């Protein structure tokens, strides 16, 4: 049984920063990639960023490029999301994801990830 546990969400003012963490656990679990999605109020879940656990290659949504940074810790089967210059429109539940489909064209969607965390709330006040 694979479990993804997120932490680090909270309330922050616009322009502030937060760091999300996600740790994967499970017997002999090795994943090819881990990443982050988010779902704002009344919106679909959307891709934010991810990283190959093997090559370190990253992908970012245009809306977060230059502000968010994804990082990994292979030894801990963990992924992190450093969020800077936060905006009110970044308010959402942020979900960690693991085990990405191969041979994806373009950015990943929710269909391309197999395991999901429960989510952590990020609220950015104006």
PDB file of C-alpha atoms in Angstrom:
ATOM      1  CA  UNK A   1       0.000   0.000   0.000  1.00  0.00           C
ATOM      2  CA  UNK A   2       1.486   3.327  -1.090  1.00  0.00           C
ATOM      3  CA  UNK A   3       0.746   6.426   0.923  1.00  0.00           C
ATOM      4  CA  UNK A   4       1.574  10.017   0.087  1.00  0.00           C
ATOM      5  CA  UNK A   5       1.482  12.474   2.962  1.00  0.00           C
ATOM      6  CA  UNK A   6       1.620  16.214   2.322  1.00  0.00           C
ATOM      7  CA  UNK A   7       2.474  18.935   4.814  1.00  0.00           C
ATOM      8  CA  UNK A   8       3.332  22.617   4.847  1.00  0.00           C
ATOM      9  CA  UNK A   9       0.136  24.278   3.727  1.00  0.00           C
ATOM     10  CA  UNK A  10      -1.330  27.277   5.489  1.00  0.00           C
ATOM     11  CA  UNK A  11      -2.392  30.887   5.275  1.00  0.00           C
ATOM     12  CA  UNK A  12       0.006  33.468   3.869  1.00  0.00           C
ATOM     13  CA  UNK A  13      -0.238  37.024   2.605  1.00  0.00           C
ATOM     14  CA  UNK A  14       0.256  37.836  -1.047  1.00  0.00           C
ATOM     15  CA  UNK A  15       3.936  38.046  -1.865  1.00  0.00           C
ATOM     16  CA  UNK A  16       4.820  35.545   0.824  1.00  0.00           C
ATOM     17  CA  UNK A  17       6.289  32.058   0.627  1.00  0.00           C
ATOM     18  CA  UNK A  18       5.397  28.535   1.660  1.00  0.00           C
ATOM     19  CA  UNK A  19       7.162  25.202   1.305  1.00  0.00           C
ATOM     20  CA  UNK A  20       5.148  22.046   0.771  1.00  0.00           C
ATOM     21  CA  UNK A  21       6.510  18.600   1.505  1.00  0.00           C
ATOM     22  CA  UNK A  22       5.360  15.181   0.387  1.00  0.00           C
ATOM     23  CA  UNK A  23       6.711  11.861   1.564  1.00  0.00           C
ATOM     24  CA  UNK A  24       5.871   8.539  -0.002  1.00  0.00           C
ATOM     25  CA  UNK A  25       5.775   5.349   2.013  1.00  0.00           C
ATOM     26  CA  UNK A  26       5.095   1.764   1.178  1.00  0.00           C
ATOM     27  CA  UNK A  27       6.940  -1.484   0.887  1.00  0.00           C
ATOM     28  CA  UNK A  28       9.726  -1.243  -1.686  1.00  0.00           C
ATOM     29  CA  UNK A  29       8.092   1.748  -3.342  1.00  0.00           C
ATOM     30  CA  UNK A  30      10.202   3.356  -6.020  1.00  0.00           C
ATOM     31  CA  UNK A  31       8.585   5.932  -8.231  1.00  0.00           C
ATOM     32  CA  UNK A  32       9.749   7.390 -11.526  1.00  0.00           C
ATOM     33  CA  UNK A  33       8.364  10.849 -10.818  1.00  0.00           C
ATOM     34  CA  UNK A  34       6.601  12.901  -8.191  1.00  0.00           C
ATOM     35  CA  UNK A  35       4.762  16.126  -8.572  1.00  0.00           C
ATOM     36  CA  UNK A  36       2.148  18.590  -7.495  1.00  0.00           C
ATOM     37  CA  UNK A  37      -1.323  19.454  -8.674  1.00  0.00           C
ATOM     38  CA  UNK A  38      -3.813  21.923  -7.249  1.00  0.00           C
ATOM     39  CA  UNK A  39      -7.546  22.457  -7.203  1.00  0.00           C
ATOM     40  CA  UNK A  40      -8.948  25.893  -6.577  1.00  0.00           C
ATOM     41  CA  UNK A  41     -12.539  26.619  -5.535  1.00  0.00           C
ATOM     42  CA  UNK A  42     -14.893  25.588  -8.313  1.00  0.00           C
ATOM     43  CA  UNK A  43     -12.049  24.557 -10.583  1.00  0.00           C
ATOM     44  CA  UNK A  44     -10.675  21.332 -11.967  1.00  0.00           C
ATOM     45  CA  UNK A  45      -7.495  19.857 -10.569  1.00  0.00           C
ATOM     46  CA  UNK A  46      -4.573  21.241 -12.540  1.00  0.00           C
ATOM     47  CA  UNK A  47      -0.902  20.447 -12.965  1.00  0.00           C
ATOM     48  CA  UNK A  48       1.583  22.624 -11.078  1.00  0.00           C
ATOM     49  CA  UNK A  49       5.023  21.027 -11.283  1.00  0.00           C
ATOM     50  CA  UNK A  50       6.783  17.696 -11.249  1.00  0.00           C
ATOM     51  CA  UNK A  51      10.205  16.122 -11.313  1.00  0.00           C
ATOM     52  CA  UNK A  52      11.723  12.905 -12.561  1.00  0.00           C
ATOM     53  CA  UNK A  53      13.177  11.062  -9.589  1.00  0.00           C
ATOM     54  CA  UNK A  54      15.820   9.553 -11.905  1.00  0.00           C
ATOM     55  CA  UNK A  55      16.986  12.422 -14.128  1.00  0.00           C
ATOM     56  CA  UNK A  56      15.898  15.416 -12.096  1.00  0.00           C
ATOM     57  CA  UNK A  57      14.126  16.885 -15.131  1.00  0.00           C
ATOM     58  CA  UNK A  58      11.343  19.248 -14.141  1.00  0.00           C
ATOM     59  CA  UNK A  59       8.107  20.503 -15.634  1.00  0.00           C
ATOM     60  CA  UNK A  60       6.201  23.599 -14.578  1.00  0.00           C
ATOM     61  CA  UNK A  61       2.862  25.109 -15.431  1.00  0.00           C
ATOM     62  CA  UNK A  62       3.256  28.537 -17.049  1.00  0.00           C
ATOM     63  CA  UNK A  63       1.346  30.146 -14.190  1.00  0.00           C
ATOM     64  CA  UNK A  64       4.023  29.210 -11.641  1.00  0.00           C
ATOM     65  CA  UNK A  65       7.242  29.402 -13.664  1.00  0.00           C
ATOM     66  CA  UNK A  66       9.813  31.600 -11.968  1.00  0.00           C
ATOM     67  CA  UNK A  67       7.920  31.542  -8.662  1.00  0.00           C
ATOM     68  CA  UNK A  68       7.696  27.865  -7.692  1.00  0.00           C
ATOM     69  CA  UNK A  69      10.536  25.355  -7.476  1.00  0.00           C
ATOM     70  CA  UNK A  70      10.182  21.598  -7.181  1.00  0.00           C
ATOM     71  CA  UNK A  71      12.903  19.521  -5.537  1.00  0.00           C
ATOM     72  CA  UNK A  72      13.391  15.865  -4.624  1.00  0.00           C
ATOM     73  CA  UNK A  73      14.998  13.700  -1.983  1.00  0.00           C
ATOM     74  CA  UNK A  74      15.385  10.223  -3.412  1.00  0.00           C
ATOM     75  CA  UNK A  75      16.629   8.756  -0.156  1.00  0.00           C
ATOM     76  CA  UNK A  76      13.401   9.781   1.527  1.00  0.00           C
ATOM     77  CA  UNK A  77      11.136   9.247  -1.476  1.00  0.00           C
ATOM     78  CA  UNK A  78      10.080  12.829  -1.013  1.00  0.00           C
ATOM     79  CA  UNK A  79       9.283  15.849  -3.126  1.00  0.00           C
ATOM     80  CA  UNK A  80       9.044  19.481  -2.130  1.00  0.00           C
ATOM     81  CA  UNK A  81       7.455  22.574  -3.608  1.00  0.00           C
ATOM     82  CA  UNK A  82       8.938  25.937  -2.706  1.00  0.00           C
ATOM     83  CA  UNK A  83       6.363  28.605  -3.486  1.00  0.00           C
ATOM     84  CA  UNK A  84       7.502  32.231  -3.594  1.00  0.00           C
ATOM     85  CA  UNK A  85       5.755  35.449  -4.585  1.00  0.00           C
ATOM     86  CA  UNK A  86       2.416  33.851  -3.842  1.00  0.00           C
ATOM     87  CA  UNK A  87      -0.722  35.370  -5.321  1.00  0.00           C
ATOM     88  CA  UNK A  88      -4.371  35.092  -4.246  1.00  0.00           C
ATOM     89  CA  UNK A  89      -5.019  33.013  -7.366  1.00  0.00           C
ATOM     90  CA  UNK A  90      -2.615  30.388  -6.005  1.00  0.00           C
ATOM     91  CA  UNK A  91      -5.204  29.597  -3.330  1.00  0.00           C
ATOM     92  CA  UNK A  92      -6.089  25.923  -3.683  1.00  0.00           C
ATOM     93  CA  UNK A  93      -5.797  22.481  -2.207  1.00  0.00           C
ATOM     94  CA  UNK A  94      -2.409  21.174  -3.290  1.00  0.00           C
ATOM     95  CA  UNK A  95      -2.061  17.473  -3.997  1.00  0.00           C
ATOM     96  CA  UNK A  96       1.060  15.380  -4.208  1.00  0.00           C
ATOM     97  CA  UNK A  97       1.192  12.718  -6.897  1.00  0.00           C
ATOM     98  CA  UNK A  98       3.510   9.824  -7.723  1.00  0.00           C
ATOM     99  CA  UNK A  99       4.113   7.247 -10.435  1.00  0.00           C
ATOM    100  CA  UNK A 100       3.778   9.057 -13.734  1.00  0.00           C
ATOM    101  CA  UNK A 101       2.841   7.436 -17.012  1.00  0.00           C
ATOM    102  CA  UNK A 102       5.631   7.227 -19.565  1.00  0.00           C
ATOM    103  CA  UNK A 103       5.807   8.824 -22.999  1.00  0.00           C
ATOM    104  CA  UNK A 104       3.711  11.846 -22.124  1.00  0.00           C
ATOM    105  CA  UNK A 105       3.389  14.583 -24.707  1.00  0.00           C
ATOM    106  CA  UNK A 106       3.238  18.008 -23.124  1.00  0.00           C
ATOM    107  CA  UNK A 107       2.582  18.598 -19.470  1.00  0.00           C
ATOM    108  CA  UNK A 108       1.115  15.837 -17.306  1.00  0.00           C
ATOM    109  CA  UNK A 109      -2.557  15.756 -16.411  1.00  0.00           C
ATOM    110  CA  UNK A 110      -4.304  14.010 -13.548  1.00  0.00           C
ATOM    111  CA  UNK A 111      -4.726  11.002 -15.837  1.00  0.00           C
ATOM    112  CA  UNK A 112      -0.976  10.512 -15.977  1.00  0.00           C
ATOM    113  CA  UNK A 113      -0.423   9.968 -12.252  1.00  0.00           C
ATOM    114  CA  UNK A 114      -1.345   6.858 -10.307  1.00  0.00           C
ATOM    115  CA  UNK A 115      -0.952   7.671  -6.591  1.00  0.00           C
ATOM    116  CA  UNK A 116      -2.361  10.699  -4.783  1.00  0.00           C
ATOM    117  CA  UNK A 117      -2.116  12.340  -1.408  1.00  0.00           C
ATOM    118  CA  UNK A 118      -5.029  13.757   0.556  1.00  0.00           C
ATOM    119  CA  UNK A 119      -4.108  17.357  -0.163  1.00  0.00           C
ATOM    120  CA  UNK A 120      -3.040  20.356   1.859  1.00  0.00           C
ATOM    121  CA  UNK A 121      -4.783  23.727   1.833  1.00  0.00           C
ATOM    122  CA  UNK A 122      -2.888  26.817   0.713  1.00  0.00           C
ATOM    123  CA  UNK A 123      -4.668  30.136   1.185  1.00  0.00           C
ATOM    124  CA  UNK A 124      -3.152  33.402  -0.048  1.00  0.00           C
ATOM    125  CA  UNK A 125      -4.782  36.559   1.233  1.00  0.00           C
ATOM    126  CA  UNK A 126      -4.669  39.842  -0.659  1.00  0.00           C
TER     127      UNK A 126
END
